[in-house]
CSV table of C-alpha atoms and ligand atoms in Angstrom, one decimal:
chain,number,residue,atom,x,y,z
A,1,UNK,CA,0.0,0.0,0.0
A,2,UNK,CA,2.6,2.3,0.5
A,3,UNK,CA,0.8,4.7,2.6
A,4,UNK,CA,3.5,6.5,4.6
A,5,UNK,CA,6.4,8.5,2.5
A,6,UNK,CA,7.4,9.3,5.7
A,7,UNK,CA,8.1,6.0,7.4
A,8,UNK,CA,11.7,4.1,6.8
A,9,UNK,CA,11.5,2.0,3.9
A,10,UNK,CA,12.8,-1.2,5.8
A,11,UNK,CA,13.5,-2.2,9.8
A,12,UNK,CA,15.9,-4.1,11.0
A,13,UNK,CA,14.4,-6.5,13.3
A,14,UNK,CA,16.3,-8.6,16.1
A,15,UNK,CA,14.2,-11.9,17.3
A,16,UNK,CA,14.3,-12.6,20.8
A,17,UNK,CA,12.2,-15.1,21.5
A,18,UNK,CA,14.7,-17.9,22.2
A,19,UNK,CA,15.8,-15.0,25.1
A,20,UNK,CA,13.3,-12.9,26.2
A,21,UNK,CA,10.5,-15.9,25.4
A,22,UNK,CA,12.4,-18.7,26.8
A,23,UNK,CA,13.7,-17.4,29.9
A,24,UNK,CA,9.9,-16.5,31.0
A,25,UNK,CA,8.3,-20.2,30.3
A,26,UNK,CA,8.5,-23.1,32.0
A,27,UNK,CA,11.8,-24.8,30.9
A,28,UNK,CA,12.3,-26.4,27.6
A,29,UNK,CA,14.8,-29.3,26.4
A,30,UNK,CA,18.0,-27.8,24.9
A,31,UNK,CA,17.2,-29.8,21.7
A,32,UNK,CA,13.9,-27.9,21.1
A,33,UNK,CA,15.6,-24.4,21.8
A,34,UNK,CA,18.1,-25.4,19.0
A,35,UNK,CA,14.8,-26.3,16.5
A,36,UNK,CA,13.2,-23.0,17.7
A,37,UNK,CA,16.5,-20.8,16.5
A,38,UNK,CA,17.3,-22.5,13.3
A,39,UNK,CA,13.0,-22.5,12.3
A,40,UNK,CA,13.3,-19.1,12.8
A,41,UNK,CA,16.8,-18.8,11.1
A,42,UNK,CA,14.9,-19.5,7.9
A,43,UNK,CA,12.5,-17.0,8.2
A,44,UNK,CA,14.7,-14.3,6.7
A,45,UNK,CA,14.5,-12.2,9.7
A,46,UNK,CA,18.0,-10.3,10.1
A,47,UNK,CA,19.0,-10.7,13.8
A,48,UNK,CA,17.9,-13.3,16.5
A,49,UNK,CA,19.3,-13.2,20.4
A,50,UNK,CA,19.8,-16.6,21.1
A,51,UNK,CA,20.5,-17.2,24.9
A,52,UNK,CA,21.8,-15.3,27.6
A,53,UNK,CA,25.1,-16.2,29.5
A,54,UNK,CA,23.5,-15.3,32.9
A,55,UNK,CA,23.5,-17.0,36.5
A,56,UNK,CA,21.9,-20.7,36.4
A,57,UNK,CA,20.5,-19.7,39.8
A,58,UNK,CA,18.9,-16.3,38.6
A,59,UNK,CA,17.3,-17.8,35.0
A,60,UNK,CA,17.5,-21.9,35.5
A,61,UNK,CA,16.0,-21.5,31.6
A,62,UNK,CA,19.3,-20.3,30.0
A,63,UNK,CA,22.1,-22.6,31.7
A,64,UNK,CA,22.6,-24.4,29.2
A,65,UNK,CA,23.2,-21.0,26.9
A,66,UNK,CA,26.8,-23.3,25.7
A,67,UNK,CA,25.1,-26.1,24.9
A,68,UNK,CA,22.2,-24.5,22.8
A,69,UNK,CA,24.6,-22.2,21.0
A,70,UNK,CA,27.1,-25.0,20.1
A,71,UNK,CA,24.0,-26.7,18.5
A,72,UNK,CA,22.2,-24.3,17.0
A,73,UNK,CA,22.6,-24.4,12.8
A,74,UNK,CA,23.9,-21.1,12.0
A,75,UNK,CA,22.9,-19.4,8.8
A,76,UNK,CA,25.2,-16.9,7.0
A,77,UNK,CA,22.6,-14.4,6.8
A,78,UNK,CA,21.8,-14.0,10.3
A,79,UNK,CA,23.5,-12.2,12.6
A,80,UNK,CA,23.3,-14.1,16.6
A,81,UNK,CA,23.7,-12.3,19.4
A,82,UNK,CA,23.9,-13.0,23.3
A,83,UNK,CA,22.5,-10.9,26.2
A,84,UNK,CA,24.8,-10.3,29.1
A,85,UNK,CA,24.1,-8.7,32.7
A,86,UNK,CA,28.3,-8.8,34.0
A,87,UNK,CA,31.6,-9.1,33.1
A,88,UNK,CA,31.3,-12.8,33.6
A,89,UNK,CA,28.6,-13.0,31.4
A,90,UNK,CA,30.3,-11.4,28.4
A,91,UNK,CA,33.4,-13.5,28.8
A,92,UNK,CA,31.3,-16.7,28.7
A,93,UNK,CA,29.7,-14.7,25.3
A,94,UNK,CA,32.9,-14.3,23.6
A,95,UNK,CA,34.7,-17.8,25.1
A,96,UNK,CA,31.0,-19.5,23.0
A,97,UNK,CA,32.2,-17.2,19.9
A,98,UNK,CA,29.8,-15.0,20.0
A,99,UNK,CA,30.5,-11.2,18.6
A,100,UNK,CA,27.7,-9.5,19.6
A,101,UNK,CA,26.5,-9.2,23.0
A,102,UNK,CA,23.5,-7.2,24.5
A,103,UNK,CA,24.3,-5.6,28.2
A,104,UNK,CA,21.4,-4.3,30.2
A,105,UNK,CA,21.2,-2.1,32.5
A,106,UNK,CA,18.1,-0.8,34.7
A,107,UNK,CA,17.7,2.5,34.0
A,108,UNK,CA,15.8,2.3,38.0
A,109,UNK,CA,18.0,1.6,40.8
A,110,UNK,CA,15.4,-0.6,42.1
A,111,UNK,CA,14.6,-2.9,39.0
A,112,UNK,CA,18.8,-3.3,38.4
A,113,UNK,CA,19.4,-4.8,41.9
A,114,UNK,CA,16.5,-7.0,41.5
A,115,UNK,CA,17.6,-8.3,37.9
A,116,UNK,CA,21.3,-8.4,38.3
A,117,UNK,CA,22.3,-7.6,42.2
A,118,UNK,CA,23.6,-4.1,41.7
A,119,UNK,CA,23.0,-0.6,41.3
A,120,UNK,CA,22.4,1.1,37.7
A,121,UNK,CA,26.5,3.2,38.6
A,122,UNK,CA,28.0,-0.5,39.9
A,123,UNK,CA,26.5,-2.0,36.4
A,124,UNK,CA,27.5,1.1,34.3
A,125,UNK,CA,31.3,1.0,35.8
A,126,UNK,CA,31.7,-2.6,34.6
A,127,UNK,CA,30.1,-2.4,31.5
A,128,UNK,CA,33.3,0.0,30.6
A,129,UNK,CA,35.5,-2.9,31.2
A,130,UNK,CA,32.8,-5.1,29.6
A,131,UNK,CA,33.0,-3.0,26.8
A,132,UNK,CA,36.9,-3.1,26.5
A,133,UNK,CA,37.2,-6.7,26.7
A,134,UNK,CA,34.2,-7.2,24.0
A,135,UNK,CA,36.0,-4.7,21.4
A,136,UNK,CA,39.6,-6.1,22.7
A,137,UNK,CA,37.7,-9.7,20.9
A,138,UNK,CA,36.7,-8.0,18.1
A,139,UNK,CA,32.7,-7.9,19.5
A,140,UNK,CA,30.5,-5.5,19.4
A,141,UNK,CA,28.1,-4.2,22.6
A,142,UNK,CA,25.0,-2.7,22.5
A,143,UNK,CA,24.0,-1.4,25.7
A,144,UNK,CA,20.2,-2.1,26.3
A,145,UNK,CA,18.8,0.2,28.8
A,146,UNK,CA,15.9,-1.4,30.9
A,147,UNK,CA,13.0,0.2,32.7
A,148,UNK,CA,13.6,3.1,30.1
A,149,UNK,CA,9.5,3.4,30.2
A,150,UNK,CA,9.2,3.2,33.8
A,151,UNK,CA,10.2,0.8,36.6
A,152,UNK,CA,7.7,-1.5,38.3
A,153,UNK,CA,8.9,-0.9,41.8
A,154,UNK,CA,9.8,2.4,41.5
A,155,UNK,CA,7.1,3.8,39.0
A,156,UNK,CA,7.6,6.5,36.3
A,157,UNK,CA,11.9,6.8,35.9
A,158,UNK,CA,12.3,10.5,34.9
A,159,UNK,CA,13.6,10.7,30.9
A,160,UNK,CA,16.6,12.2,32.6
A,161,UNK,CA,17.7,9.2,34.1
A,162,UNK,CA,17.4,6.9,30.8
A,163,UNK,CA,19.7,9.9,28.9
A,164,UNK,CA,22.7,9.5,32.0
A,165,UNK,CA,22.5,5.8,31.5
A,166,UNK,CA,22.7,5.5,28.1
A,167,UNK,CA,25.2,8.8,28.2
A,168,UNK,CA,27.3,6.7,30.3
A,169,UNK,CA,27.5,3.4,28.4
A,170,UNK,CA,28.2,5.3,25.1
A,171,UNK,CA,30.8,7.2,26.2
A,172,UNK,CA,32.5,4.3,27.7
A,173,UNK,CA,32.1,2.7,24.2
A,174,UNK,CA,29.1,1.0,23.8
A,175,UNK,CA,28.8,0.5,19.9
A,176,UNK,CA,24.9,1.1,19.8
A,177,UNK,CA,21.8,1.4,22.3
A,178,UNK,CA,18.7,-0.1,23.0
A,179,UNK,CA,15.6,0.6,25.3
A,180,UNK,CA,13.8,-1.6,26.8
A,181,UNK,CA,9.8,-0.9,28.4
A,182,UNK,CA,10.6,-3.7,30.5
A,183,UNK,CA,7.2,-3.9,31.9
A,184,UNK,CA,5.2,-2.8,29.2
A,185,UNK,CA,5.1,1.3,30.1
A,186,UNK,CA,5.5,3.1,27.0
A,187,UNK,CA,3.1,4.7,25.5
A,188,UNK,CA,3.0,6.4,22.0
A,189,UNK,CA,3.9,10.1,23.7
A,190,UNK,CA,6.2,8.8,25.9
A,191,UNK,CA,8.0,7.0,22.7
A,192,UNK,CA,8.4,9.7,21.3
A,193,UNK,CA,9.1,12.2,24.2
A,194,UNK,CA,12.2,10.0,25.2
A,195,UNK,CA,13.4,9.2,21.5
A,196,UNK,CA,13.0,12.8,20.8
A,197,UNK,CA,15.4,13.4,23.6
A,198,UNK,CA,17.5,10.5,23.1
A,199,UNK,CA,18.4,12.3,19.1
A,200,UNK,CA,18.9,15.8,20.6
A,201,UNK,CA,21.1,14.3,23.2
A,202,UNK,CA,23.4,11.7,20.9
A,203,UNK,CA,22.2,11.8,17.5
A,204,UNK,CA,24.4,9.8,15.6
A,205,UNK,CA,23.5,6.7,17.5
A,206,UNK,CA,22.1,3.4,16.4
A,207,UNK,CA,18.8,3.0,18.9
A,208,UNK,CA,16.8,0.1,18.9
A,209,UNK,CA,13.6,-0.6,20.7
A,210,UNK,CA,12.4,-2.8,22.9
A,211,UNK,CA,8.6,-3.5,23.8
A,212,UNK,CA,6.5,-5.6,25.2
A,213,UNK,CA,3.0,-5.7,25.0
A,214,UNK,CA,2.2,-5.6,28.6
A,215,UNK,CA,-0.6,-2.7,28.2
A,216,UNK,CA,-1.7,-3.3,24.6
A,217,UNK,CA,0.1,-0.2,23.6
A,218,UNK,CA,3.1,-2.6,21.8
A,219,UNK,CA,2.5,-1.6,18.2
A,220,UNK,CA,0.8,2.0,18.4
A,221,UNK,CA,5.0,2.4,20.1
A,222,UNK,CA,5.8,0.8,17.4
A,223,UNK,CA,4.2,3.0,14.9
A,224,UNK,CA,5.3,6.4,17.0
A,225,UNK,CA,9.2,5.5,16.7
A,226,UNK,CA,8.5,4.5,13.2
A,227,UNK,CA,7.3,8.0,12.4
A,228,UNK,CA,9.9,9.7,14.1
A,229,UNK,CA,12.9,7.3,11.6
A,230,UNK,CA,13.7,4.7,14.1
A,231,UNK,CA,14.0,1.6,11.8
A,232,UNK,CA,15.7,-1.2,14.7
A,233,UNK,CA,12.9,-3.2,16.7
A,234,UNK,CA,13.0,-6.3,18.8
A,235,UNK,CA,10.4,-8.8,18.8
A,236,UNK,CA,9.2,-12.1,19.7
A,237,UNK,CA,7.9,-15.2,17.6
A,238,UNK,CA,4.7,-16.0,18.7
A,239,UNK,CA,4.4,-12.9,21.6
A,240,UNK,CA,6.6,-15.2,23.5
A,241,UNK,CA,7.5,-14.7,27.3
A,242,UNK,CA,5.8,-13.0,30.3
A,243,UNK,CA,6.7,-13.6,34.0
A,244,UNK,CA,4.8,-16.8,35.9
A,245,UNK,CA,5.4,-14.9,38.6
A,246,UNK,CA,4.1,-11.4,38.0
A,247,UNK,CA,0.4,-11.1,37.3
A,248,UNK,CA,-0.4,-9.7,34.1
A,249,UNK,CA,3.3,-9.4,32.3
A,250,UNK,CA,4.0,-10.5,29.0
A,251,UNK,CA,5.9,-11.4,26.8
A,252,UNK,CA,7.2,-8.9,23.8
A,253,UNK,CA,5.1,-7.9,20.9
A,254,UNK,CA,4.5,-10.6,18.1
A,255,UNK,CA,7.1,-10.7,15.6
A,256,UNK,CA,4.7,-11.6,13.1
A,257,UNK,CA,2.2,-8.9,14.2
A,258,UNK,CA,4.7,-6.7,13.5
A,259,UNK,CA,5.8,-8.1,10.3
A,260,UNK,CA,2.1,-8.0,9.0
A,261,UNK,CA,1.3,-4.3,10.0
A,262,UNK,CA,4.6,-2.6,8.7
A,263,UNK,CA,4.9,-4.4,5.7
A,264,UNK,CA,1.4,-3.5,4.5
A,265,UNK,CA,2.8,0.4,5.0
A,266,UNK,CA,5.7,-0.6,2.5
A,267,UNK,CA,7.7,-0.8,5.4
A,268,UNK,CA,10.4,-3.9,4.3
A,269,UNK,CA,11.2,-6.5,7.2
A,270,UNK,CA,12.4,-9.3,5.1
A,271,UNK,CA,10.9,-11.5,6.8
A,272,UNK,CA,8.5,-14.0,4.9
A,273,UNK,CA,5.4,-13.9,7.1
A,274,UNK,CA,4.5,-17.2,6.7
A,275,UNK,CA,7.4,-19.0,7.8
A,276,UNK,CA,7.3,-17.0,11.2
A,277,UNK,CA,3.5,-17.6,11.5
A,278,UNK,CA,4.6,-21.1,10.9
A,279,UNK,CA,7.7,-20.8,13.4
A,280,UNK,CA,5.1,-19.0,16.1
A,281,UNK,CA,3.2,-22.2,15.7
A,282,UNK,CA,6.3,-24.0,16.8
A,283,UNK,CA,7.0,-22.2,19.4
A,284,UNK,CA,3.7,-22.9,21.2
A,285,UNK,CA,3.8,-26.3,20.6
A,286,UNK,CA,7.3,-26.2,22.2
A,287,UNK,CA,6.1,-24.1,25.5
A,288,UNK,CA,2.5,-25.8,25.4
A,289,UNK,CA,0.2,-23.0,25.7
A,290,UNK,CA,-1.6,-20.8,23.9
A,291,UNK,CA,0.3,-17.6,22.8
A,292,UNK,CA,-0.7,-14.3,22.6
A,293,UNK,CA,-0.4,-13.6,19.1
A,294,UNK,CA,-3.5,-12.7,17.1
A,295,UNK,CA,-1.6,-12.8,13.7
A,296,UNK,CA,-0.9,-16.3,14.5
A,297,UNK,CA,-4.5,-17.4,15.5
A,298,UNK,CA,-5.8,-15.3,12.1
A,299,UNK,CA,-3.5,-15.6,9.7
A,300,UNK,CA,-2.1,-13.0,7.0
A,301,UNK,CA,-4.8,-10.7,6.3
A,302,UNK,CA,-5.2,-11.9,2.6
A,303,UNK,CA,-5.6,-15.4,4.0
A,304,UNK,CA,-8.8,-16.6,2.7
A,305,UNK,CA,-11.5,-19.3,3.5
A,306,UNK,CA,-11.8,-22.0,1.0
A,307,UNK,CA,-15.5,-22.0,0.3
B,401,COA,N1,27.0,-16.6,34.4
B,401,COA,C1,27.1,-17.7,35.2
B,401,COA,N2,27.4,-17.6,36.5
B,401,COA,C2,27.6,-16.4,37.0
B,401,COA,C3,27.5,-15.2,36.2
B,401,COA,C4,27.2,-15.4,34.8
B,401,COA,N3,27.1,-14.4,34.0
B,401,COA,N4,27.8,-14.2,36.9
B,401,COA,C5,28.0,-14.6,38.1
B,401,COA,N5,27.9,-16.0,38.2
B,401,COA,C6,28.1,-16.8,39.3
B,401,COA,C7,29.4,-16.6,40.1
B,401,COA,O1,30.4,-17.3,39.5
B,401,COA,C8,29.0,-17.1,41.5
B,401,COA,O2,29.0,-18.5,41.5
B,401,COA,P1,29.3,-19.3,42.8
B,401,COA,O3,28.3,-18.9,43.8
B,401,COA,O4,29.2,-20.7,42.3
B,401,COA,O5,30.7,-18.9,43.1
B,401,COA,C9,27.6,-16.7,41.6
B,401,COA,O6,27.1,-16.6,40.3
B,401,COA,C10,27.4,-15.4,42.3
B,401,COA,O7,28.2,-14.4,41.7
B,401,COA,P2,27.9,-12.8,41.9
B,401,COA,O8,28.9,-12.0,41.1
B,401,COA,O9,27.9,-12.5,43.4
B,401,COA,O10,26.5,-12.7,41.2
B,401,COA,P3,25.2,-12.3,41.9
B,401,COA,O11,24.7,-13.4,42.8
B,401,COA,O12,25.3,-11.0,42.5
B,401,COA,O13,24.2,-12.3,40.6
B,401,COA,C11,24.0,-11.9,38.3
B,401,COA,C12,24.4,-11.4,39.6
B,401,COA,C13,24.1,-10.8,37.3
B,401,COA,C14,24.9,-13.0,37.9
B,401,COA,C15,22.6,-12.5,38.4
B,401,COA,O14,21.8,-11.6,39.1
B,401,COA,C16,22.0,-12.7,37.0
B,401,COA,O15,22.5,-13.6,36.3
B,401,COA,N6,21.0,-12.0,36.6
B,401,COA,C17,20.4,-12.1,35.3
B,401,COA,C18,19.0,-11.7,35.3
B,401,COA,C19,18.4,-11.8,34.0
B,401,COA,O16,18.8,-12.5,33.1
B,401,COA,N7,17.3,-11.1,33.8
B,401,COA,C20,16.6,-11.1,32.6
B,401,COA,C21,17.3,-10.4,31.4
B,401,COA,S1,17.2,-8.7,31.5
B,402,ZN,ZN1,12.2,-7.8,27.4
């Protein structure tokens, strides 16, 4: 259709399901993780996060990040990633091979010691020798601020507060930056007051997005950033993910819900929308529940019923 002039004519999208998705369901078997990543390896999507080298204790899902990774069929065209919350993390990364990693970092005080046992400036001061290690490899970092939308213990987290964060990791060297509405916060105007300010403040920096669709509000975000140029998403196959132990979270928006509503704006993923519907049926067949995904349950929207 083509209706926007004004939107970027493709997105780069990065699919963490196997991270995000994984690490929020009851555990699965190493062997279907690996037929999870290379099902959606084939789906031309660009980028896909494929464990996270974290504490077995913290996430029991992702301790067998190694083993997954070792197994997984890796296609030329994709570029893997790992996410990261320490030092020890990243070296575990780049030890597996990987060269690039995702570091968070709570943008809230409160949410960082509860995710990774220390404060936003403790996580920021090693993320600069994160950082040198990773670029002494030859990896790249992208620093993924969390709780950028707001902070479930602490509330609304001033704009402020995202921009010292993500100030901080860039000027220690972080290669590119990503925010993450943790809990679902972000709304279209706050998308685009905290983007706005994120281009005044460091304009020449790669940003990608991170939502989930905790409120509803995933793909009208979407849509804002798209209007304002950002052209870098994260997404999940299937809406994968959520917290068992926190009523009412979920998992990130769709993938293919994505895919379907940006690419009938002549906005270019390349991802073929029927092999992710196809690898979203997978995936809840692996987790063995129903997932949130409405593109999934309906189909493309030029699907039609044999009469
Ligand atoms: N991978 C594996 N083990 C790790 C590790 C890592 N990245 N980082 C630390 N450990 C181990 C240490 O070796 C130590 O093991 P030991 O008790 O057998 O000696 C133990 O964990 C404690 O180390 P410490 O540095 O004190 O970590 P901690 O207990 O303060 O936990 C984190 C900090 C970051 C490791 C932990 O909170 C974590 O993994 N959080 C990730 C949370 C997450 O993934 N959230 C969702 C994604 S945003
Ligand atoms: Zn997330």
């Amino acid at each position: 259709m083509g209706i926007s002039p004004d939107l970027p004519e493709r997105v780069s999208l990065r699919e963490v399901g196997p991270r995000d998705g994984l690490q929020n369901e009851a555990p699965v078997p190493t062997a279907a993780k690996v037929e999870l990543i290379d099902a959606l390896s084939g789906t031309g999507v660009g980028r896909i996060e494929a464990v996270s080298f974290v504490s077995p204790r913290a996430i029991p899902q992702m301790a067998d990040a190694e083993q997954v990774w070792a197994a997984v069929r890796r296609d030329d065209r994709v570029r893997y990633s790992a996410l990261v919350p320490n030092l020890r993390g990243a070296q575990r990364a780049l030890a597996a091979g990987f060269t690039e990693l995702e570091v968070v970092v709570s943008a809230s005080d409160t949410h960082n010691r509860a995710n990774v046992n220390r404060s936003t400036g403790q996580s920021l001061d090693e993320i600069a020798e994160l950082v040198e290690q990773a670029h002494a490899s030859g990896a790249r970092v992208t620093a993924v601020v969390a709780t950028a939308w707001g902070c479930p213990y602490e509330g609304d987290v001033p704009v402020e507060r995202v921009l010292w964060a993500a100030g901080r990791a860039l000027a220690d060297g972080a290669d590119a930056l990503s925010y993450g509405d943790t809990t679902g916060m972000a709304t279209p105007s706050r998308v685009q007051a905290l983007v706005g300010a994120t281009r005044s403040a460091y304009p020449d920096v790669a940003l990608n997005l991170h939502f989930h669709n905790t409120r509803g509000t995933g793909l009208a975000n979407v849509l804002a950033a798209l209007q304002l140029g950002v052209a870098d998403f994260d997404a999940s196959v299937g809406g994968l993910g959520g917290c068992p132990y926190a009523p009412g979270a979920s998992g990130n928006i769709a993938t293919e819900e994505l895919v379907h509503m940006v690419e009938d704006m002549g906005v270019a993923t390349g991802v073929d929308l029927e092999a992710m519907i196809e690898a979203a049926a997978r995936a809840e067949r692996l987790v063995g529940r129903t997932l949130p995904s409405q593109v999934l349950r309906a189909g493309p929207r030029t699907r039609t019923i044999l009469p």
